[in-house]
Short mmCIF file of C-alpha atoms in Angstrom, two decimals:
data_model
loop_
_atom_site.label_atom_id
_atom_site.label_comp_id
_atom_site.label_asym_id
_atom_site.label_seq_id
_atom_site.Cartn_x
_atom_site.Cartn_y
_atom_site.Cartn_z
CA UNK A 1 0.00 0.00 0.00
CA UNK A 2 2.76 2.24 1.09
CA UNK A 3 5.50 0.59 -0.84
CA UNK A 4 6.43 3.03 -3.72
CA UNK A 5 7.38 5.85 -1.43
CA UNK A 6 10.27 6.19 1.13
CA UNK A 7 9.46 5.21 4.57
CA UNK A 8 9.41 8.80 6.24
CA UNK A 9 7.16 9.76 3.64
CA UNK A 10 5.30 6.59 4.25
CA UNK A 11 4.66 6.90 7.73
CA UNK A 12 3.86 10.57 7.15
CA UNK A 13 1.18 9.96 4.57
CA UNK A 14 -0.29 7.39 6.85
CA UNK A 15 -0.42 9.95 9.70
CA UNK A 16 -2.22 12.72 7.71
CA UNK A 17 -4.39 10.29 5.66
CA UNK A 18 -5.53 8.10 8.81
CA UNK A 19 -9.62 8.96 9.93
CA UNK A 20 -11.35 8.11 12.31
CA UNK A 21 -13.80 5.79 10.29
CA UNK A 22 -10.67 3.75 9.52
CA UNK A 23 -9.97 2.52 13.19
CA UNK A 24 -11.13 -0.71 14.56
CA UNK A 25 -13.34 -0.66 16.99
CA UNK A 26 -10.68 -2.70 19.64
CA UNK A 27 -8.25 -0.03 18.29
CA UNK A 28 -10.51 2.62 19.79
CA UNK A 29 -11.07 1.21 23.08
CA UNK A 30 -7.81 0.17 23.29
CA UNK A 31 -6.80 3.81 23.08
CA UNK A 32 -9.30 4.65 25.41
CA UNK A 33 -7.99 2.15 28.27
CA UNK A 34 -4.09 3.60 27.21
CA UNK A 35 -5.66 7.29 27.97
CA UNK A 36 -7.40 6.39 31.25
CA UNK A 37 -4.38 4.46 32.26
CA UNK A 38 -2.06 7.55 31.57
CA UNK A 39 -4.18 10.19 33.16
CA UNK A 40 -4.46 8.14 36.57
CA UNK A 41 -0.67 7.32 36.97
CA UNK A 42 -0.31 11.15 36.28
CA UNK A 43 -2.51 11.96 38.50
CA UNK A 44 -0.81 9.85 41.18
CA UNK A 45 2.43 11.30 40.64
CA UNK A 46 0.88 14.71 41.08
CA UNK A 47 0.87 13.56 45.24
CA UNK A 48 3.77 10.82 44.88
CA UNK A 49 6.55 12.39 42.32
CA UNK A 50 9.27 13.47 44.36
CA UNK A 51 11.19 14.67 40.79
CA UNK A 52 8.81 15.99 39.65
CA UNK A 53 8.99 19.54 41.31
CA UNK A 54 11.82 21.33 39.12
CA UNK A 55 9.51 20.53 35.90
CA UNK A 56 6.56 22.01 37.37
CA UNK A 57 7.92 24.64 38.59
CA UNK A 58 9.69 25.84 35.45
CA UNK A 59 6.58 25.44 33.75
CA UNK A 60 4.61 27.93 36.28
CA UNK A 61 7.17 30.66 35.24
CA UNK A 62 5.26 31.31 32.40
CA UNK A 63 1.77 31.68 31.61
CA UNK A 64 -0.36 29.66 28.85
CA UNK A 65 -3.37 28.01 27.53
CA UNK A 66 -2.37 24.58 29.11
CA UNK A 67 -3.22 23.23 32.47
CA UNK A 68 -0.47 21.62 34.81
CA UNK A 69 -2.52 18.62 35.64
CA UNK A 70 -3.57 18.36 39.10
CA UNK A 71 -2.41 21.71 40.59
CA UNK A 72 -3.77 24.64 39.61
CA UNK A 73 -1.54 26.23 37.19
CA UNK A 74 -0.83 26.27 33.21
CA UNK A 75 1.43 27.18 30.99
CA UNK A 76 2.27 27.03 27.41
CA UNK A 77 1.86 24.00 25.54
CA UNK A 78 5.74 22.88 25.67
CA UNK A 79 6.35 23.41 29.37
CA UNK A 80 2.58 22.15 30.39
CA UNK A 81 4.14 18.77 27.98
CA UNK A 82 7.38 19.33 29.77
CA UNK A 83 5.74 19.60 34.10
CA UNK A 84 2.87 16.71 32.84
CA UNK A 85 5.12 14.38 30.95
CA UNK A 86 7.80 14.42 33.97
CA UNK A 87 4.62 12.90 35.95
CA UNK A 88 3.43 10.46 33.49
CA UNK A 89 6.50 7.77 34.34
CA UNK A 90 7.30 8.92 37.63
CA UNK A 91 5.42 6.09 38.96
CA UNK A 92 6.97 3.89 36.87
CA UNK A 93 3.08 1.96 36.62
CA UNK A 94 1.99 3.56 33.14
CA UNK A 95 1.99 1.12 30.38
CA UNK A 96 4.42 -0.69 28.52
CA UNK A 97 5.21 -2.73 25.09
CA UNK A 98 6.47 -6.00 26.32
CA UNK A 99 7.60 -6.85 22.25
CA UNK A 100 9.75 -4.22 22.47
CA UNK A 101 11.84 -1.65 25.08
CA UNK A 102 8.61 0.97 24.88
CA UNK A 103 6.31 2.99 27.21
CA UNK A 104 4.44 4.16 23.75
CA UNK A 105 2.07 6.43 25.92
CA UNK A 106 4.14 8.02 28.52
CA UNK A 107 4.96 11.46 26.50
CA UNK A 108 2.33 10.85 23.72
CA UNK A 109 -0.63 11.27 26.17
CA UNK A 110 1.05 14.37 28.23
CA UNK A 111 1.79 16.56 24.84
CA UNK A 112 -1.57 15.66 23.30
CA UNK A 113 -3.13 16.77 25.71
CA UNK A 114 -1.20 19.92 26.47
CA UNK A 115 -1.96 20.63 22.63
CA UNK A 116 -6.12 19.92 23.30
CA UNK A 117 -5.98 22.80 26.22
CA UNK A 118 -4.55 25.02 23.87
CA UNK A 119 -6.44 24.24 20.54
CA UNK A 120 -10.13 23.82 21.79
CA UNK A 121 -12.16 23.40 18.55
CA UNK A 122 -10.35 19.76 17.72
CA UNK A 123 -12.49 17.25 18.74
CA UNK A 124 -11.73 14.42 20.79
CA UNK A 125 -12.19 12.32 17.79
CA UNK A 126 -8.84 13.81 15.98
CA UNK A 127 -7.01 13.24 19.64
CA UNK A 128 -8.14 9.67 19.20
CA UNK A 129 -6.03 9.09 15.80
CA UNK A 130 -3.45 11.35 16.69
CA UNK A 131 -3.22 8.49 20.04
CA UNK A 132 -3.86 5.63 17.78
CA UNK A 133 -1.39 6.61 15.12
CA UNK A 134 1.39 7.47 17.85
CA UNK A 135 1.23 4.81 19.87
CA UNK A 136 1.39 2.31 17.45
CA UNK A 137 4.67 3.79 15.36
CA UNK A 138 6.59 4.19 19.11
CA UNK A 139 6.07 0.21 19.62
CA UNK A 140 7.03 -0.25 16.02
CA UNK A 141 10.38 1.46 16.04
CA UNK A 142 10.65 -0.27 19.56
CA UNK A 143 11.47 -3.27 17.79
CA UNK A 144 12.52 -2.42 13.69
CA UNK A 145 15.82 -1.18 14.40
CA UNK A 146 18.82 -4.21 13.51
CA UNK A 147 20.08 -3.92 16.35
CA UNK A 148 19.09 -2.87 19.67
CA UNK A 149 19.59 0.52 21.09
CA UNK A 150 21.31 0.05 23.75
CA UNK A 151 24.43 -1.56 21.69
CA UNK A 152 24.74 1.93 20.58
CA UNK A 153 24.71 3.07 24.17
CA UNK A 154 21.30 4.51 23.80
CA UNK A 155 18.05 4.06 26.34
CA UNK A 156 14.82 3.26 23.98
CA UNK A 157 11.83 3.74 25.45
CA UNK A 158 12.37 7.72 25.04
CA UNK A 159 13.96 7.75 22.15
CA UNK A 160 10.93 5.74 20.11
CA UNK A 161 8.49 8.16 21.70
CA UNK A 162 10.49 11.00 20.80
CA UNK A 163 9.64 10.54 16.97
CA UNK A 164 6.21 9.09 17.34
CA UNK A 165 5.14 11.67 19.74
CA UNK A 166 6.26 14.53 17.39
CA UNK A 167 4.18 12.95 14.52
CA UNK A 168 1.27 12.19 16.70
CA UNK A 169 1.00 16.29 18.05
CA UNK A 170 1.73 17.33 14.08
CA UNK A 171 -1.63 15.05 13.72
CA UNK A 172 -3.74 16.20 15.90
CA UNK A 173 -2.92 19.93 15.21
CA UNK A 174 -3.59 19.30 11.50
CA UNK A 175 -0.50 19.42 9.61
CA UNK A 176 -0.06 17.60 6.19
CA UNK A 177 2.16 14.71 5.71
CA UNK A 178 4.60 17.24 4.78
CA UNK A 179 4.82 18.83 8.20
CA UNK A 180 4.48 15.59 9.76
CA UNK A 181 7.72 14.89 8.48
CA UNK A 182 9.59 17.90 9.35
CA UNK A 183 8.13 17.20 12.50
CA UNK A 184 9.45 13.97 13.00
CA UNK A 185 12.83 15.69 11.63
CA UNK A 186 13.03 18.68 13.69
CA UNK A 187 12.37 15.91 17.42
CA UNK A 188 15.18 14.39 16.32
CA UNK A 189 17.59 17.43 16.36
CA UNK A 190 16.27 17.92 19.89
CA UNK A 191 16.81 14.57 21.48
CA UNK A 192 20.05 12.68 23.35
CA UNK A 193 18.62 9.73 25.53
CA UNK A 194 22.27 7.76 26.71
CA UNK A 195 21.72 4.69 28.15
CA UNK A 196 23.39 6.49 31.52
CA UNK A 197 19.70 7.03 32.63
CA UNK A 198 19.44 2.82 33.22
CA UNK A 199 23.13 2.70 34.39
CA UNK A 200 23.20 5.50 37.53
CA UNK A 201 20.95 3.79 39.81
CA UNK A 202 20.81 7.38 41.55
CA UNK A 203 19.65 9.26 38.78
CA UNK A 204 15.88 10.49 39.24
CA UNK A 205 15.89 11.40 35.27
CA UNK A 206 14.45 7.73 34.52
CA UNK A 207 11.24 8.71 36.09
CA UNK A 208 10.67 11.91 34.99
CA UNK A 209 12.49 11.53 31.17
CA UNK A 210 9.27 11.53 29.75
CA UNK A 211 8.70 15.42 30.15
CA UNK A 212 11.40 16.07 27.72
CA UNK A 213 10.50 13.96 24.96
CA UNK A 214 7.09 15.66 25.79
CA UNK A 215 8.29 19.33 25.62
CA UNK A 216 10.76 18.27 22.29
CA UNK A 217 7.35 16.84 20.70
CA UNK A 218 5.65 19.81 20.96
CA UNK A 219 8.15 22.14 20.11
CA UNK A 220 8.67 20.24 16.69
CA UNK A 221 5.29 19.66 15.64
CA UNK A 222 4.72 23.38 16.90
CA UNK A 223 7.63 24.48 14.42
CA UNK A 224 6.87 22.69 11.37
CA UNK A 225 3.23 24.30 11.69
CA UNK A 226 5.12 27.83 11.64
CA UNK A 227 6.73 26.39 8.51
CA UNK A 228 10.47 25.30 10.17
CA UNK A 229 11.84 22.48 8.00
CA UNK A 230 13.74 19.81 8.50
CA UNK A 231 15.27 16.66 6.61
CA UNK A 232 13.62 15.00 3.45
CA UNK A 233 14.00 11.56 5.36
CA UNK A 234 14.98 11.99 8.98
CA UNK A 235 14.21 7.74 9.50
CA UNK A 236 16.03 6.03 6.88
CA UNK A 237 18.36 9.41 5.59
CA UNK A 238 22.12 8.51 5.89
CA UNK A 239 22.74 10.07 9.25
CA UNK A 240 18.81 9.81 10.02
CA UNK A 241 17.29 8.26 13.13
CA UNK A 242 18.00 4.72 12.56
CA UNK A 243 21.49 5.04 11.20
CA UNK A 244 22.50 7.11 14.34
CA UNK A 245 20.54 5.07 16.80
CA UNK A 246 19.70 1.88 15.12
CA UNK A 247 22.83 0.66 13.42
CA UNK A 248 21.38 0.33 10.23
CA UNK A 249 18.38 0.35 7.88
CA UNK A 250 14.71 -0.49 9.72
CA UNK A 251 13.54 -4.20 9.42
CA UNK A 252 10.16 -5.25 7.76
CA UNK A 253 8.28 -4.65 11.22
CA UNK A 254 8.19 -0.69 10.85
CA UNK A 255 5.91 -0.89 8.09
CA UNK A 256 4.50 -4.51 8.02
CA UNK A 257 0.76 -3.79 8.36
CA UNK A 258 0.66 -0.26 8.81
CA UNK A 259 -2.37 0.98 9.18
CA UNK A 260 -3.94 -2.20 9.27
CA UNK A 261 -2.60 -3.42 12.36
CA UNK A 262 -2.32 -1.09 15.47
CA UNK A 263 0.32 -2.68 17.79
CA UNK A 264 -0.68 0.30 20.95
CA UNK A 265 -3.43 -2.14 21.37
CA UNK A 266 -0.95 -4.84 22.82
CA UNK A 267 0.55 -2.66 25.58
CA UNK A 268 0.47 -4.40 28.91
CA UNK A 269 -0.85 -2.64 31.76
CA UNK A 270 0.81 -2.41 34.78
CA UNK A 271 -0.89 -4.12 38.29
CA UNK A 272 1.83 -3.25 40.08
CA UNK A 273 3.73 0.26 40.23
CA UNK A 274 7.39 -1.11 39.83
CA UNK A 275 9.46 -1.32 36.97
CA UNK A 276 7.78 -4.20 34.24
CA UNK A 277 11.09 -6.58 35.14
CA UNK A 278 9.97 -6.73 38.57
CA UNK A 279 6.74 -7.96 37.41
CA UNK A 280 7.10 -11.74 37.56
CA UNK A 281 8.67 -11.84 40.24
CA UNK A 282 6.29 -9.76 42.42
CA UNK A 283 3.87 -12.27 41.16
CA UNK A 284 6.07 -15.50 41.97
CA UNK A 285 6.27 -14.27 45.12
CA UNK A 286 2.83 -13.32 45.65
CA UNK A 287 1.55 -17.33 44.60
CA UNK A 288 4.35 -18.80 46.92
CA UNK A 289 3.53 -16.34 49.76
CA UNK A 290 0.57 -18.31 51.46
CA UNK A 291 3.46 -21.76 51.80
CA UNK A 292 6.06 -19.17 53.28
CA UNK A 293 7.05 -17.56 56.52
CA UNK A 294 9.83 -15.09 55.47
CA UNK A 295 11.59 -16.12 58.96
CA UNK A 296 12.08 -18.99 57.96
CA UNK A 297 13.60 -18.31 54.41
CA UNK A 298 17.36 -18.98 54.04
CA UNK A 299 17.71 -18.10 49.80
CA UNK A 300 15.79 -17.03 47.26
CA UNK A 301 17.12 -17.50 43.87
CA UNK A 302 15.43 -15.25 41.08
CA UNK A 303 15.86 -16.69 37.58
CA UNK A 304 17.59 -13.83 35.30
CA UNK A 305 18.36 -13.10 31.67
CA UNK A 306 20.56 -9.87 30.61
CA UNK A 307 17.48 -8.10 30.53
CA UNK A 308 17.29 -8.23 34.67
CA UNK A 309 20.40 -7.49 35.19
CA UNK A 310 19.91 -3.76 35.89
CA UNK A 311 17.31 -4.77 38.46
CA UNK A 312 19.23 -7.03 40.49
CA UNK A 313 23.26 -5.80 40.15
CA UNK A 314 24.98 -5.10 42.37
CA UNK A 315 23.01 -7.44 44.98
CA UNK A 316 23.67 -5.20 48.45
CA UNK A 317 22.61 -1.96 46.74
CA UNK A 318 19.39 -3.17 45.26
CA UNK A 319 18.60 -5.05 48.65
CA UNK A 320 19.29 -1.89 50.23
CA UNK A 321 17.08 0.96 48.10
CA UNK A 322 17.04 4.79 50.20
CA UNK A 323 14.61 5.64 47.09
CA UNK A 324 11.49 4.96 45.74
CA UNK A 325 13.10 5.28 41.99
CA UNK A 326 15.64 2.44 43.28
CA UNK A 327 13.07 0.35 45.15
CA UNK A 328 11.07 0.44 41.94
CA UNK A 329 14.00 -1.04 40.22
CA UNK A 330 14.83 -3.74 43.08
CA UNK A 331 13.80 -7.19 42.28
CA UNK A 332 14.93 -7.90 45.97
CA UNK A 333 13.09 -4.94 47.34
CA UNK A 334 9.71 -6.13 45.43
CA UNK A 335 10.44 -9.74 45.69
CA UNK A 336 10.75 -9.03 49.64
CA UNK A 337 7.79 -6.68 49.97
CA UNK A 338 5.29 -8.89 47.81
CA UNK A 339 6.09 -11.92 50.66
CA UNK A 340 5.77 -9.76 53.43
CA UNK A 341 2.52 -7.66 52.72
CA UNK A 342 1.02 -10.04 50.43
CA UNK A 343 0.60 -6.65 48.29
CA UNK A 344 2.84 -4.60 46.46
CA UNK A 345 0.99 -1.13 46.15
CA UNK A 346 1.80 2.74 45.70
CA UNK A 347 2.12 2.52 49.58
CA UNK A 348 4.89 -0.05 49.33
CA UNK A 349 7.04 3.02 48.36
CA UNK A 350 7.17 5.22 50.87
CA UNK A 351 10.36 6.13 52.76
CA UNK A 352 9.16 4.48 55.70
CA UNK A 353 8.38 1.26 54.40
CA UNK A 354 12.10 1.53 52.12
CA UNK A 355 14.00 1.65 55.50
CA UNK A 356 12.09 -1.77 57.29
CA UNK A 357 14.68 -3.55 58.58
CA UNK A 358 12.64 -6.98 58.11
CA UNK A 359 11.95 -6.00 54.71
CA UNK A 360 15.56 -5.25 53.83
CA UNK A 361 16.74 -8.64 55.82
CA UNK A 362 14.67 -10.74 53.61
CA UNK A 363 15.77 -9.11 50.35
CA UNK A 364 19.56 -10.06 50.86
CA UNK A 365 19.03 -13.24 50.30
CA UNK A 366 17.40 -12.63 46.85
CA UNK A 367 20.06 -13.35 44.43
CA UNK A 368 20.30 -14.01 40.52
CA UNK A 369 20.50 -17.28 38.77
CA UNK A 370 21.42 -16.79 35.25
CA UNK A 371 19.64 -18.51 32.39
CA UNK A 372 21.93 -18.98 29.53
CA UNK A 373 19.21 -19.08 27.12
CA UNK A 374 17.26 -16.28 28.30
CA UNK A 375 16.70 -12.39 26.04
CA UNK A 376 14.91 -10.12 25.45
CA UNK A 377 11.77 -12.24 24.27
CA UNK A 378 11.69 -13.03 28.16
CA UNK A 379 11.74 -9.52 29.16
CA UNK A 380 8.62 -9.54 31.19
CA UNK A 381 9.89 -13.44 32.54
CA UNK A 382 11.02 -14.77 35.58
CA UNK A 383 10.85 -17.11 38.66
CA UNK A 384 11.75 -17.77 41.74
CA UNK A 385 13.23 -20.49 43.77
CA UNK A 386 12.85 -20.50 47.61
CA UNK A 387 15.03 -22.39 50.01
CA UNK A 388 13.68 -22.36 54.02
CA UNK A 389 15.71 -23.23 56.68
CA UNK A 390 15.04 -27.04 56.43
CA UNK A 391 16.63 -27.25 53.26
CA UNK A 392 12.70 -27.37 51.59
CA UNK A 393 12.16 -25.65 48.39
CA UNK A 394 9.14 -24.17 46.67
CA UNK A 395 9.82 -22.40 43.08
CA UNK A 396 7.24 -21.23 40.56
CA UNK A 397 7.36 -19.58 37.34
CA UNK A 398 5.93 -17.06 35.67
CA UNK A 399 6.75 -16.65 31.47
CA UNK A 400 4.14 -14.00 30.99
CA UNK A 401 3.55 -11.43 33.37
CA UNK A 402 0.20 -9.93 34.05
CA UNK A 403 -0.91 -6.94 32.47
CA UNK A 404 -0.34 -8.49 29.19
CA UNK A 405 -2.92 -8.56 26.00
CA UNK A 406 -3.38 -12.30 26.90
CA UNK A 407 -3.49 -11.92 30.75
CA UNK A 408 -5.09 -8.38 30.55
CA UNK A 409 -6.30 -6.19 33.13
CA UNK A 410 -9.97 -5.73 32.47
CA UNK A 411 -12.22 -1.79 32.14
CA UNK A 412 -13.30 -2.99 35.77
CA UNK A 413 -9.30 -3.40 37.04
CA UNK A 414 -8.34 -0.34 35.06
CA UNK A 415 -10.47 1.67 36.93
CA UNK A 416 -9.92 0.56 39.99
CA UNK A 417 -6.54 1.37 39.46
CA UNK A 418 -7.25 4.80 38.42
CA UNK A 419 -9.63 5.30 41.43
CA UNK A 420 -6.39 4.07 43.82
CA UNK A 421 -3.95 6.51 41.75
CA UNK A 422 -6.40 9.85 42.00
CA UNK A 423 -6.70 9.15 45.77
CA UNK A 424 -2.97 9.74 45.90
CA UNK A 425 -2.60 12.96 44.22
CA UNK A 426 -1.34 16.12 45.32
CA UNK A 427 -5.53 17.21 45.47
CA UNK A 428 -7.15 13.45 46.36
CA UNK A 429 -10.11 12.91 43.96
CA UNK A 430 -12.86 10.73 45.68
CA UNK A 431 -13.68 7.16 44.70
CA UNK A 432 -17.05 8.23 43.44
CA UNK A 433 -15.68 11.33 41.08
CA UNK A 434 -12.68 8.93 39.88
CA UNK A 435 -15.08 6.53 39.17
CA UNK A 436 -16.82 8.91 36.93
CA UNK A 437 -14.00 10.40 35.55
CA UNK A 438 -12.30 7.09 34.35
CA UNK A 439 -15.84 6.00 32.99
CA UNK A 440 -15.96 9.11 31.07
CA UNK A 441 -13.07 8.53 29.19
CA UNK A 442 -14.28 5.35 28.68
CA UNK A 443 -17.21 6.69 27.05
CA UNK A 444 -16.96 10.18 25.74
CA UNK A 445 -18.10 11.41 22.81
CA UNK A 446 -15.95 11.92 19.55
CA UNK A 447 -17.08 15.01 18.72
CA UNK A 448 -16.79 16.82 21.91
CA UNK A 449 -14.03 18.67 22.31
CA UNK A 450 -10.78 17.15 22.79
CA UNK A 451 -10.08 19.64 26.01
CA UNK A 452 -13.22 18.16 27.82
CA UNK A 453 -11.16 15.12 28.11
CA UNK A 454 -10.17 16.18 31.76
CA UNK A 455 -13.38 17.58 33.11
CA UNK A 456 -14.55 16.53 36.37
CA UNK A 457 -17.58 16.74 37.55
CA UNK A 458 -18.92 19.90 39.21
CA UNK A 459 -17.89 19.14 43.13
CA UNK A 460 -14.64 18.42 41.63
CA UNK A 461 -13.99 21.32 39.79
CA UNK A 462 -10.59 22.76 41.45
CA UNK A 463 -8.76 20.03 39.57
#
């Protein structure tokens, strides 16, 4: 379909020429669930981000159309994307492309909706494709480049959003395929994402990251629509996106089935607010629990690939987290939580329940056992091996973590989750006004306007 023309132009034309009509039904609700999702870990981090401050506070500085989600404030689009993108993965429990190293929605919904306070005739409808569109070509370049990004000595997740968030917000402000690509162009002038954000276990950038691949977005799509240009093919060009970051020319995925097949409707969604590695093993831990007393555990072996190995090296420092950002990132820490509480929640975060000694006891003896044959198709695998002090051993396994397409959260968990996440923010939302909120997106209207997305009802209102 797309064949005879180059693939920025491609993806471009696809972008501008994609309606509404054309969507599958699943696509839609799919983007629906990725929107509530977004908005209620955002709205979480509004009470919970402790890096999130600096961002919001720049974008106070200056006045604008676009609101600061839950505080009171707005700003211009750019530094609204900038202060609400820094929320969006501060949690670390937004959603994530298990195929690939992506968090498609993280900047995509925080800079398309920054662009819906400050363009109020588009329609919810046009925010839907822009959404669709976006979060669909972030999981594809999550996983067409020949070889992965971090060879290069790159960190993906914001990288892929950088480029399909740009072309997304060029969308949904109504630029032609044209300006989609100079959009796509000019992002790519504005973005550096060095694998040094995995690598410094101190760093607080790999929870807020997000806001600048937000505020870059933005600014791009914002600039081709005053007519900046860019490159003829910033993807495949000679020094383009995928020779710089990629090694090479894009396989057959970037393309295979575009517009046909949406892959932002296989994102996995989060149960727990922890880093998707942890995932598995949280829920080994959590089956095994009711057969264990942690006194009497002597080892726990957690099986590993190369993928885990940020979230369990070196042993005494992830056993030992002073930070939520590092406890997120602990499979010791979660692994030793999830068999304490029975629960690993938003709660299980706090500073206070970091420092338990019984809870940092139990997670030093939570150490790695590496399987060989393990990569990153078992990304979102693990299991765990328990030895008690009687030499007796329980294990279980876990190749597929929840959250995924085919162990999905249902609507019913999804807003419970966003119910849970709005009674943490910085202005608690009650159950019964989260409930309609969440249900709203759910259910709301194409044709209203796309800025109505984050009404609340009337007792509400200060949101």
């Amino acid at each position: 379909m797309f064949c005879d023309k180059a693939i920025s132009a491609t993806i471009a034309a696809h972008f501008a020429e994609l309606t509404l009509d054309a969507l599958p039904d699943a696509t839609l609700h799919a983007t629906r669930r990725a929107l509530l999702d977004a908005v209620g870990v955002t709205l979480g981090a509004t009470g919970l981000g402790e890096d999130t401050a600096p961002y919001r506070r720049h974008a106070e500085a200056v006045s604008g159309p676009s609101r600061l989600i839950g505080f009171s404030g707005s700003s211009t689009p750019s530094l609204a994307a900038l202060a609400n993108g820094a929320l969006a993965h501060q949690l670390d429990f937004g959603d994530t492309f298990d195929a690939g190293p992506a968090h498609p929605n993280a900047a995509l919904v925080p800079a398309l909706l920054a662009l819906a306070d400050a363009r109020p005739e588009r329609a919810f409808g046009e925010f839907l494709v822009a959404m669709a569109a976006g979060s669909d070509l972030a999981c594809r370049l999550s996983i067409a480049a020949p070889r992965p990004y971090e060879e290069g000595g790159w960190y993906p997740p914001p990288l892929v959003n950088l480029i399909a968030t740009a072309a997304a917000c060029a969308r949904f402000i109504g630029l032609d395929a044209d300006g989609m690509r100079h959009a796509m162009g000019l992002a790519l002038l504005q973005g550096s994402f060095p694998s040094e954000i995995k690598y410094d276990a101190t760093s607080p950038i790999r929870g807020v990251r997000e806001g600048l691949v937000a505020r870059a977005a933005v600014e791009a799509a914002l600039l081709a629509e005053a007519g900046a240009t860019a490159f003829a093919e910033p993807l495949e060009g000679r020094a383009g996106y995928f020779a710089i970051y990629g090694g090479g020319a894009p396989n057959d995925t970037l393309l295979d089935g575009l517009g046909e097949r949406f892959l932002g409707d296989q994102v996995s969604f989060k149960p727990w607010p922890a880093c998707r590695g942890t995932h598995p093993y949280i829920e080994a831990a959590l089956v095994l629990r009711d057969r264990i007393d942690p006194a009497r555990v002597a080892r726990i072996e957690a099986e590993t690939g190369p993928i885990q190995e940020m979230l369990i090296r070196p042993q005494p420092v992830k056993a030992e987290p002073t930070r939520a950002i590092e406890a997120k990132f602990s499979i010791p820490y979660t692994v030793a939580v999830a068999l304490i509480d029975g629960a690993v929640t938003l709660d299980s975060f706090t500073a206070a329940r970091i420092a338990d000694p019984a809870t940092r006891a139990l997670a030093s003896g939570v150490v790695e056992r590496r399987n060989p044959d393990w990569g990153r198709g078992e990304a979102a695998s693990g299991s765990l091996t328990v030895t008690l002090d009687d030499g007796t051993t329980l294990a279980h396994r876990v190749m597929q973590a929840a959250g995924h397409p085919e162990r999905p959260m249902d609507d019913a968990a999804l807003i419970a989750k966003f119910i849970d996440c709005a009674a943490h923010a910085a202005r608690p939302i009650d159950a019964d006004s989260a409930a309609a909120l969440a249900k709203r997106i759910l259910t709301l209207s194409a044709d209203v306007a796309a800025y109505q997305i984050l009404d609340l009802p009337a007792c509400t209102a200060d949101f």
